[in-house]
Amino acid sequence: MRISGRQFLQGNEAVVEAAIAAGCRFFAGYPITPASEIAETMAIRMPQEKGIFIQMEDELASLSAVIGASWAGAKAMTATSGPGFSLMQENIGMAVMTETPCVIVDVQRSGPSSGQATRAAQGDLMQAKWGSHGDYELIVIYPNSVQELYDKTIEAFNLAEKYRTPVILLSDEIIAHMRENIYIPETLDIIERKRPRPEDKEHFLPWKPDDDGIPPMAKFGDGFKVMVENNTHDATGRTNQTDAALHTQLINRLCNKILNAKKDIVKTEGLFLDDAELVVVSCGCVSRSALEAVKMARQKGIKAGYFRLITIWPFADEQLIEVAGATKKMLVAEMNTGKLLREVKRVVDPYGVQVNHLPKIGGAYHTPGEILASIEKAVNENE
């Protein structure tokens, strides 16, 4: 039974309840800190919802099971962290190539390898986009609160179904283990999978896209002839690995169905930007301290602004360029050594914006005071 109203939930629990509300009825995973509560709670909740929970032998197999479940008609999800996310990369590429809707939750922890297994980090921003091989585009969302973990988990399922693609929901140890009051409305907007019409069964081409670039997805057992093919394939599903034009057409379609929909996909949050002389750019758990630091700076008479990336990929180039046109300086605060900084500089360097950096690793996120000190230092530079 779906919960609603006021709830006091842990971040990982909110992901589970939102997935169930979105229609998820299959979860396969392998326990790993700090994502384990998702698997633990799914093990309880899936049977209650007549769904299926499977603990697989590893993370690669977990995503394989999720892909298979999706083709069998289920909305499906897995959750992992650090090393497990690395193991999933091959099958993320397979999900892209087979246009398999599914949701992958990565609760980031400090690495590389086992690193600080119980501590928070934001080191997977690039891996979430570039971890698998070949040319492809992904949707990656990064909430910053328990409420947003609920809301954005539902959005992740909706985007996965709408665009027939794997969607990665980034979290981190801090918001995953945080407990907050959230509100869950009685009714939710849920997108269901686009199915082929029964009258098209005889001549159905499983990989022929509609005008939106997205083919309807048949389900195993419905009587449609479907060949699930992760090699380069034509509209029938037959493999052809030597036709350059066919490969180019397929890959461009897979990329463009995401890139051409950036206005629908990309979400950001901006506050105090109208007169900002310096804008703090952040995402995830760090953005909570960043907003507090900006408010503290405003109280001291410093014209600071706040810009948060909610969608990490596709990157918010257009939104960031708009901010760059109205400010002189930016400060990127992040829990890694410079991944978000690299993208911000790529976008705003042509506009002459000075970009300062406040990295932090070791498991503890920035305090508002640390960010405020960097704001004051950046504002006073070159004066």
Short mmCIF file of C-alpha atoms in Angstrom, two decimals:
data_model
loop_
_atom_site.label_atom_id
_atom_site.label_comp_id
_atom_site.label_asym_id
_atom_site.label_seq_id
_atom_site.Cartn_x
_atom_site.Cartn_y
_atom_site.Cartn_z
CA MET A 1 0.00 0.00 0.00
CA ARG A 2 1.39 3.40 -0.99
CA ILE A 3 2.03 5.79 1.89
CA SER A 4 0.92 9.44 1.73
CA GLY A 5 0.64 12.58 3.84
CA ARG A 6 3.26 13.70 6.33
CA GLN A 7 6.04 11.16 6.79
CA PHE A 8 9.31 11.13 8.72
CA LEU A 9 11.68 9.11 6.53
CA GLN A 10 15.32 8.37 5.99
CA GLY A 11 16.59 9.30 2.54
CA ASN A 12 17.08 5.69 1.44
CA GLU A 13 13.58 4.82 2.70
CA ALA A 14 12.14 7.71 0.69
CA VAL A 15 13.71 6.29 -2.47
CA VAL A 16 11.98 2.95 -1.85
CA GLU A 17 8.55 4.47 -1.16
CA ALA A 18 8.81 6.72 -4.21
CA ALA A 19 9.84 3.82 -6.43
CA ILE A 20 6.79 1.86 -5.29
CA ALA A 21 4.56 4.88 -5.89
CA ALA A 22 6.02 5.20 -9.41
CA GLY A 23 5.07 1.58 -10.13
CA CYS A 24 8.36 -0.22 -9.49
CA ARG A 25 7.64 -3.90 -8.90
CA PHE A 26 11.08 -5.42 -9.41
CA PHE A 27 14.27 -4.79 -7.48
CA ALA A 28 17.53 -6.66 -7.85
CA GLY A 29 20.60 -5.63 -5.91
CA TYR A 30 23.56 -6.50 -3.78
CA PRO A 31 23.96 -4.85 -0.36
CA ILE A 32 26.62 -2.17 -0.10
CA THR A 33 27.12 0.73 2.28
CA PRO A 34 25.67 3.41 2.26
CA ALA A 35 22.92 2.12 -0.05
CA SER A 36 22.06 -1.04 1.92
CA GLU A 37 18.85 0.35 3.47
CA ILE A 38 17.33 0.54 -0.01
CA ALA A 39 17.80 -3.22 -0.53
CA GLU A 40 16.74 -3.98 3.05
CA THR A 41 13.55 -1.96 2.75
CA MET A 42 12.82 -3.30 -0.74
CA ALA A 43 13.10 -6.85 0.66
CA ILE A 44 10.20 -6.00 2.96
CA ARG A 45 8.12 -3.75 0.70
CA MET A 46 8.27 -5.61 -2.63
CA PRO A 47 6.40 -8.72 -1.37
CA GLN A 48 3.82 -6.43 0.25
CA GLU A 49 3.21 -4.84 -3.17
CA LYS A 50 3.17 -8.18 -5.05
CA GLY A 51 6.53 -7.27 -6.53
CA ILE A 52 9.78 -9.19 -6.70
CA PHE A 53 12.96 -8.66 -4.68
CA ILE A 54 16.10 -10.58 -5.61
CA GLN A 55 19.48 -10.36 -3.92
CA MET A 56 21.88 -11.13 -6.76
CA GLU A 57 25.44 -12.45 -6.56
CA ASP A 58 26.91 -9.07 -7.53
CA GLU A 59 26.09 -5.69 -9.02
CA LEU A 60 26.68 -6.64 -12.67
CA ALA A 61 24.14 -9.44 -12.31
CA SER A 62 21.79 -7.08 -10.48
CA LEU A 63 21.54 -4.72 -13.41
CA SER A 64 21.26 -7.68 -15.81
CA ALA A 65 18.21 -8.84 -13.86
CA VAL A 66 16.75 -5.34 -13.90
CA ILE A 67 17.14 -5.12 -17.69
CA GLY A 68 15.44 -8.48 -18.12
CA ALA A 69 12.61 -7.52 -15.78
CA SER A 70 12.03 -4.30 -17.70
CA TRP A 71 11.69 -6.25 -20.96
CA ALA A 72 9.22 -8.53 -19.19
CA GLY A 73 7.10 -5.44 -18.55
CA ALA A 74 8.07 -4.37 -15.03
CA LYS A 75 9.26 -1.01 -13.85
CA ALA A 76 12.58 -2.02 -12.33
CA MET A 77 15.35 -0.55 -10.18
CA THR A 78 18.65 -1.35 -8.54
CA ALA A 79 20.72 0.55 -5.97
CA THR A 80 24.41 0.52 -5.21
CA SER A 81 27.46 2.57 -4.28
CA GLY A 82 31.13 3.03 -5.20
CA PRO A 83 32.61 -0.29 -6.35
CA GLY A 84 29.17 -1.65 -7.20
CA PHE A 85 28.48 1.30 -9.49
CA SER A 86 31.79 0.58 -11.25
CA LEU A 87 30.71 -3.03 -11.84
CA MET A 88 27.42 -1.89 -13.38
CA GLN A 89 29.00 0.23 -16.11
CA GLU A 90 29.00 -2.48 -18.80
CA ASN A 91 25.29 -3.09 -18.35
CA ILE A 92 24.49 0.62 -18.23
CA GLY A 93 25.80 0.70 -21.79
CA MET A 94 23.66 -2.33 -22.63
CA ALA A 95 20.57 -0.62 -21.21
CA VAL A 96 21.33 2.43 -23.35
CA MET A 97 21.79 0.38 -26.53
CA THR A 98 18.69 -1.74 -25.92
CA GLU A 99 16.70 1.35 -24.87
CA THR A 100 15.67 -0.32 -21.65
CA PRO A 101 13.87 1.92 -19.15
CA CYS A 102 15.18 1.38 -15.62
CA VAL A 103 16.43 3.35 -12.62
CA ILE A 104 19.88 2.98 -11.07
CA VAL A 105 20.48 4.59 -7.67
CA ASP A 106 24.10 5.38 -6.80
CA VAL A 107 24.56 6.48 -3.19
CA GLN A 108 28.01 8.03 -3.48
CA ARG A 109 30.73 7.24 -0.98
CA SER A 110 34.37 8.19 -0.75
CA GLY A 111 36.75 6.25 -2.99
CA PRO A 112 38.45 5.12 -5.12
CA SER A 113 37.99 1.39 -4.50
CA SER A 114 36.79 0.73 -0.92
CA GLY A 115 38.10 4.14 0.17
CA GLN A 116 36.04 5.47 3.05
CA ALA A 117 33.12 3.08 2.71
CA THR A 118 30.91 4.80 5.28
CA ARG A 119 31.69 8.41 4.39
CA ALA A 120 30.11 10.78 1.90
CA ALA A 121 31.59 12.08 -1.35
CA GLN A 122 30.63 13.45 -4.75
CA GLY A 123 33.25 11.61 -6.74
CA ASP A 124 30.90 9.84 -9.17
CA LEU A 125 29.68 12.88 -11.12
CA MET A 126 31.84 12.02 -14.12
CA GLN A 127 31.50 8.25 -13.87
CA ALA A 128 27.73 8.62 -13.99
CA LYS A 129 28.10 10.13 -17.46
CA TRP A 130 31.25 8.61 -18.89
CA GLY A 131 31.58 5.25 -17.10
CA SER A 132 30.44 2.99 -19.90
CA HIS A 133 32.11 2.85 -23.29
CA GLY A 134 31.03 4.26 -26.64
CA ASP A 135 28.96 7.30 -27.55
CA TYR A 136 25.78 7.78 -25.56
CA GLU A 137 23.80 10.24 -23.45
CA LEU A 138 22.28 9.62 -20.03
CA ILE A 139 19.92 11.34 -17.63
CA VAL A 140 21.44 11.83 -14.17
CA ILE A 141 19.55 13.53 -11.33
CA TYR A 142 21.00 14.57 -7.95
CA PRO A 143 18.54 15.64 -5.19
CA ASN A 144 19.62 17.44 -2.02
CA SER A 145 16.98 16.48 0.58
CA VAL A 146 14.79 13.60 1.66
CA GLN A 147 11.78 15.33 0.07
CA GLU A 148 13.65 15.64 -3.20
CA LEU A 149 14.84 12.05 -3.01
CA TYR A 150 11.17 11.07 -2.99
CA ASP A 151 10.13 13.51 -5.72
CA LYS A 152 13.11 12.89 -7.99
CA THR A 153 12.87 9.11 -7.70
CA ILE A 154 9.40 9.39 -9.20
CA GLU A 155 10.76 11.76 -11.84
CA ALA A 156 13.56 9.29 -12.60
CA PHE A 157 11.02 6.55 -13.33
CA ASN A 158 8.93 8.94 -15.44
CA LEU A 159 11.92 10.03 -17.51
CA ALA A 160 13.10 6.43 -17.92
CA GLU A 161 9.71 5.43 -19.32
CA LYS A 162 9.22 8.57 -21.42
CA TYR A 163 12.61 8.39 -23.12
CA ARG A 164 13.20 4.61 -22.96
CA THR A 165 16.54 4.99 -21.24
CA PRO A 166 18.31 4.12 -18.00
CA VAL A 167 18.15 7.01 -15.53
CA ILE A 168 20.71 7.38 -12.75
CA LEU A 169 19.61 8.87 -9.45
CA LEU A 170 22.67 10.12 -7.60
CA SER A 171 22.55 10.38 -3.85
CA ASP A 172 25.26 10.55 -1.20
CA GLU A 173 25.80 9.15 2.27
CA ILE A 174 24.61 12.35 3.92
CA ILE A 175 21.17 12.74 2.34
CA ALA A 176 20.74 8.96 2.11
CA HIS A 177 21.04 8.57 5.89
CA MET A 178 19.37 11.87 6.81
CA ARG A 179 15.87 11.79 8.33
CA GLU A 180 13.46 14.61 7.50
CA ASN A 181 9.75 15.32 7.41
CA ILE A 182 8.36 15.08 3.91
CA TYR A 183 4.92 15.41 2.34
CA ILE A 184 3.57 12.85 -0.11
CA PRO A 185 0.42 13.93 -2.00
CA GLU A 186 -2.51 11.57 -2.52
CA THR A 187 -2.19 11.76 -6.29
CA LEU A 188 0.99 11.67 -8.34
CA ASP A 189 1.76 12.17 -12.02
CA ILE A 190 3.06 8.81 -13.23
CA ILE A 191 4.17 8.17 -16.82
CA GLU A 192 3.52 4.68 -18.17
CA ARG A 193 5.47 2.94 -20.90
CA LYS A 194 4.59 3.58 -24.55
CA ARG A 195 3.33 0.29 -25.96
CA PRO A 196 2.79 -0.73 -29.60
CA ARG A 197 -0.79 -0.92 -30.81
CA PRO A 198 -2.29 -4.44 -30.95
CA GLU A 199 -3.34 -3.90 -34.57
CA ASP A 200 0.34 -3.36 -35.50
CA LYS A 201 1.34 -6.81 -34.23
CA GLU A 202 1.75 -8.49 -37.62
CA HIS A 203 4.07 -5.87 -39.11
CA PHE A 204 5.65 -4.55 -35.91
CA LEU A 205 9.20 -3.23 -36.22
CA PRO A 206 10.55 -3.16 -32.65
CA TRP A 207 13.25 -0.56 -33.29
CA LYS A 208 11.41 1.81 -35.61
CA PRO A 209 11.08 5.13 -33.76
CA ASP A 210 8.00 7.31 -33.71
CA ASP A 211 8.28 10.99 -34.60
CA ASP A 212 9.72 11.69 -31.12
CA GLY A 213 12.67 9.41 -31.88
CA ILE A 214 11.50 6.77 -29.41
CA PRO A 215 10.15 3.35 -30.47
CA PRO A 216 7.17 1.89 -28.59
CA MET A 217 8.33 -1.00 -26.39
CA ALA A 218 6.66 -4.39 -26.64
CA LYS A 219 6.60 -6.75 -23.68
CA PHE A 220 7.70 -10.37 -23.76
CA GLY A 221 4.62 -12.54 -24.00
CA ASP A 222 2.34 -10.03 -25.70
CA GLY A 223 2.74 -11.69 -29.10
CA PHE A 224 4.98 -9.13 -30.76
CA LYS A 225 8.14 -10.38 -32.46
CA VAL A 226 11.00 -8.66 -30.63
CA MET A 227 14.71 -9.27 -30.86
CA VAL A 228 16.54 -7.51 -28.03
CA GLU A 229 19.84 -6.67 -29.61
CA ASN A 230 22.75 -4.76 -28.11
CA ASN A 231 24.81 -4.95 -31.29
CA THR A 232 24.17 -2.28 -33.89
CA HIS A 233 20.81 -3.24 -35.36
CA ASP A 234 18.21 -2.13 -37.89
CA ALA A 235 14.52 -1.48 -37.30
CA THR A 236 13.76 -5.22 -37.24
CA GLY A 237 16.41 -5.91 -34.61
CA ARG A 238 18.73 -7.79 -36.97
CA THR A 239 22.37 -7.10 -36.19
CA ASN A 240 24.61 -5.36 -38.70
CA GLN A 241 28.04 -4.43 -37.39
CA THR A 242 29.59 -3.31 -40.69
CA ASP A 243 27.14 -0.70 -41.97
CA ALA A 244 28.64 2.67 -40.99
CA ALA A 245 25.54 4.62 -42.01
CA LEU A 246 23.26 2.38 -39.94
CA HIS A 247 25.50 2.67 -36.87
CA THR A 248 25.74 6.45 -37.23
CA GLN A 249 21.97 6.78 -37.58
CA LEU A 250 21.31 4.59 -34.53
CA ILE A 251 23.81 6.28 -32.21
CA ASN A 252 22.72 9.75 -33.25
CA ARG A 253 19.11 8.85 -32.52
CA LEU A 254 20.00 7.43 -29.08
CA CYS A 255 21.92 10.60 -28.21
CA ASN A 256 19.49 13.09 -29.72
CA LYS A 257 16.39 11.71 -28.00
CA ILE A 258 18.05 12.95 -24.79
CA LEU A 259 19.85 16.08 -26.04
CA ASN A 260 16.85 17.37 -28.00
CA ALA A 261 14.73 17.12 -24.85
CA LYS A 262 16.99 19.16 -22.54
CA LYS A 263 14.25 21.73 -21.94
CA ASP A 264 12.07 18.96 -20.53
CA ILE A 265 14.83 17.13 -18.65
CA VAL A 266 17.24 19.67 -17.16
CA LYS A 267 16.29 21.20 -13.80
CA THR A 268 18.24 23.78 -11.80
CA GLU A 269 17.56 26.05 -8.84
CA GLY A 270 18.66 29.67 -8.59
CA LEU A 271 18.23 32.16 -5.74
CA PHE A 272 19.51 35.72 -5.16
CA LEU A 273 20.81 35.89 -8.76
CA ASP A 274 19.39 39.25 -9.91
CA ASP A 275 22.19 41.38 -8.42
CA ALA A 276 24.74 38.70 -7.55
CA GLU A 277 28.37 39.70 -7.95
CA LEU A 278 29.43 36.16 -7.02
CA VAL A 279 27.40 32.97 -7.49
CA VAL A 280 28.03 29.77 -5.54
CA VAL A 281 27.54 26.69 -7.75
CA SER A 282 26.92 23.33 -6.08
CA CYS A 283 24.83 20.17 -6.08
CA GLY A 284 23.60 17.48 -3.69
CA CYS A 285 24.39 17.68 0.02
CA VAL A 286 26.88 20.55 -0.44
CA SER A 287 24.12 22.79 -1.81
CA ARG A 288 22.46 22.81 1.62
CA SER A 289 25.51 24.50 3.15
CA ALA A 290 25.94 26.67 0.07
CA LEU A 291 22.47 28.19 0.43
CA GLU A 292 23.04 28.89 4.11
CA ALA A 293 26.40 30.50 3.32
CA VAL A 294 24.81 32.73 0.66
CA LYS A 295 22.18 33.88 3.17
CA MET A 296 24.92 34.63 5.71
CA ALA A 297 26.85 36.59 3.07
CA ARG A 298 23.74 38.62 2.23
CA GLN A 299 23.37 39.51 5.90
CA LYS A 300 26.93 40.90 5.76
CA GLY A 301 26.11 43.00 2.72
CA ILE A 302 27.79 40.75 0.15
CA LYS A 303 25.80 40.32 -3.07
CA ALA A 304 26.11 36.53 -3.29
CA GLY A 305 23.90 34.23 -5.37
CA TYR A 306 23.02 30.55 -5.29
CA PHE A 307 22.86 28.16 -8.25
CA ARG A 308 22.17 24.44 -7.85
CA LEU A 309 22.34 21.70 -10.43
CA ILE A 310 19.48 19.25 -9.90
CA THR A 311 20.03 17.52 -13.22
CA ILE A 312 23.72 16.75 -13.57
CA TRP A 313 23.51 15.22 -17.06
CA PRO A 314 22.69 16.50 -19.61
CA PHE A 315 24.65 19.42 -18.20
CA ALA A 316 22.82 22.72 -17.71
CA ASP A 317 24.90 24.71 -20.19
CA GLU A 318 22.12 27.10 -21.16
CA GLN A 319 21.09 27.88 -17.58
CA LEU A 320 24.69 28.38 -16.46
CA ILE A 321 25.42 30.67 -19.41
CA GLU A 322 22.45 32.83 -18.40
CA VAL A 323 23.89 33.13 -14.88
CA ALA A 324 27.36 33.87 -16.27
CA GLY A 325 25.94 36.78 -18.23
CA ALA A 326 24.92 38.56 -15.05
CA THR A 327 27.80 37.94 -12.64
CA LYS A 328 31.55 38.46 -12.44
CA LYS A 329 32.64 35.54 -10.28
CA MET A 330 31.59 32.01 -9.42
CA LEU A 331 32.59 29.70 -6.58
CA VAL A 332 32.25 25.95 -7.11
CA ALA A 333 31.92 23.99 -3.86
CA GLU A 334 32.03 20.21 -4.16
CA MET A 335 33.07 17.04 -2.33
CA ASN A 336 35.72 15.90 -4.79
CA THR A 337 38.90 17.35 -6.25
CA GLY A 338 37.36 19.21 -9.18
CA LYS A 339 34.80 17.33 -11.29
CA LEU A 340 32.01 19.92 -11.22
CA LEU A 341 34.62 22.67 -11.55
CA ARG A 342 35.74 21.20 -14.88
CA GLU A 343 32.25 21.41 -16.38
CA VAL A 344 31.50 24.87 -14.97
CA LYS A 345 34.74 26.27 -16.42
CA ARG A 346 34.03 24.59 -19.77
CA VAL A 347 30.75 26.48 -19.96
CA VAL A 348 31.55 29.90 -18.48
CA ASP A 349 35.21 30.52 -19.37
CA PRO A 350 34.25 32.03 -22.76
CA TYR A 351 32.18 34.65 -20.88
CA GLY A 352 35.11 35.92 -18.80
CA VAL A 353 33.74 34.80 -15.45
CA GLN A 354 36.35 34.20 -12.75
CA VAL A 355 35.78 30.73 -11.27
CA ASN A 356 37.07 29.94 -7.77
CA HIS A 357 37.08 26.45 -6.32
CA LEU A 358 36.36 25.00 -2.88
CA PRO A 359 36.98 21.25 -2.98
CA LYS A 360 36.70 19.03 0.07
CA ILE A 361 37.33 15.31 0.52
CA GLY A 362 37.61 13.06 3.55
CA GLY A 363 33.94 12.34 4.21
CA ALA A 364 32.65 15.51 5.89
CA TYR A 365 30.83 18.09 3.80
CA HIS A 366 31.44 21.82 3.82
CA THR A 367 30.12 23.89 6.70
CA PRO A 368 28.32 27.14 5.79
CA GLY A 369 31.16 28.99 7.52
CA GLU A 370 33.77 27.40 5.25
CA ILE A 371 31.84 28.42 2.15
CA LEU A 372 31.22 31.91 3.54
CA ALA A 373 34.95 32.35 4.12
CA SER A 374 35.63 31.41 0.49
CA ILE A 375 32.91 33.81 -0.69
CA GLU A 376 34.53 36.66 1.26
CA LYS A 377 37.99 35.76 -0.04
CA ALA A 378 36.77 35.60 -3.67
CA VAL A 379 34.85 38.87 -3.41
CA ASN A 380 37.88 40.68 -1.97
CA GLU A 381 40.28 39.38 -4.65
CA ASN A 382 41.40 41.90 -7.26
CA GLU A 383 39.86 44.80 -5.32
#
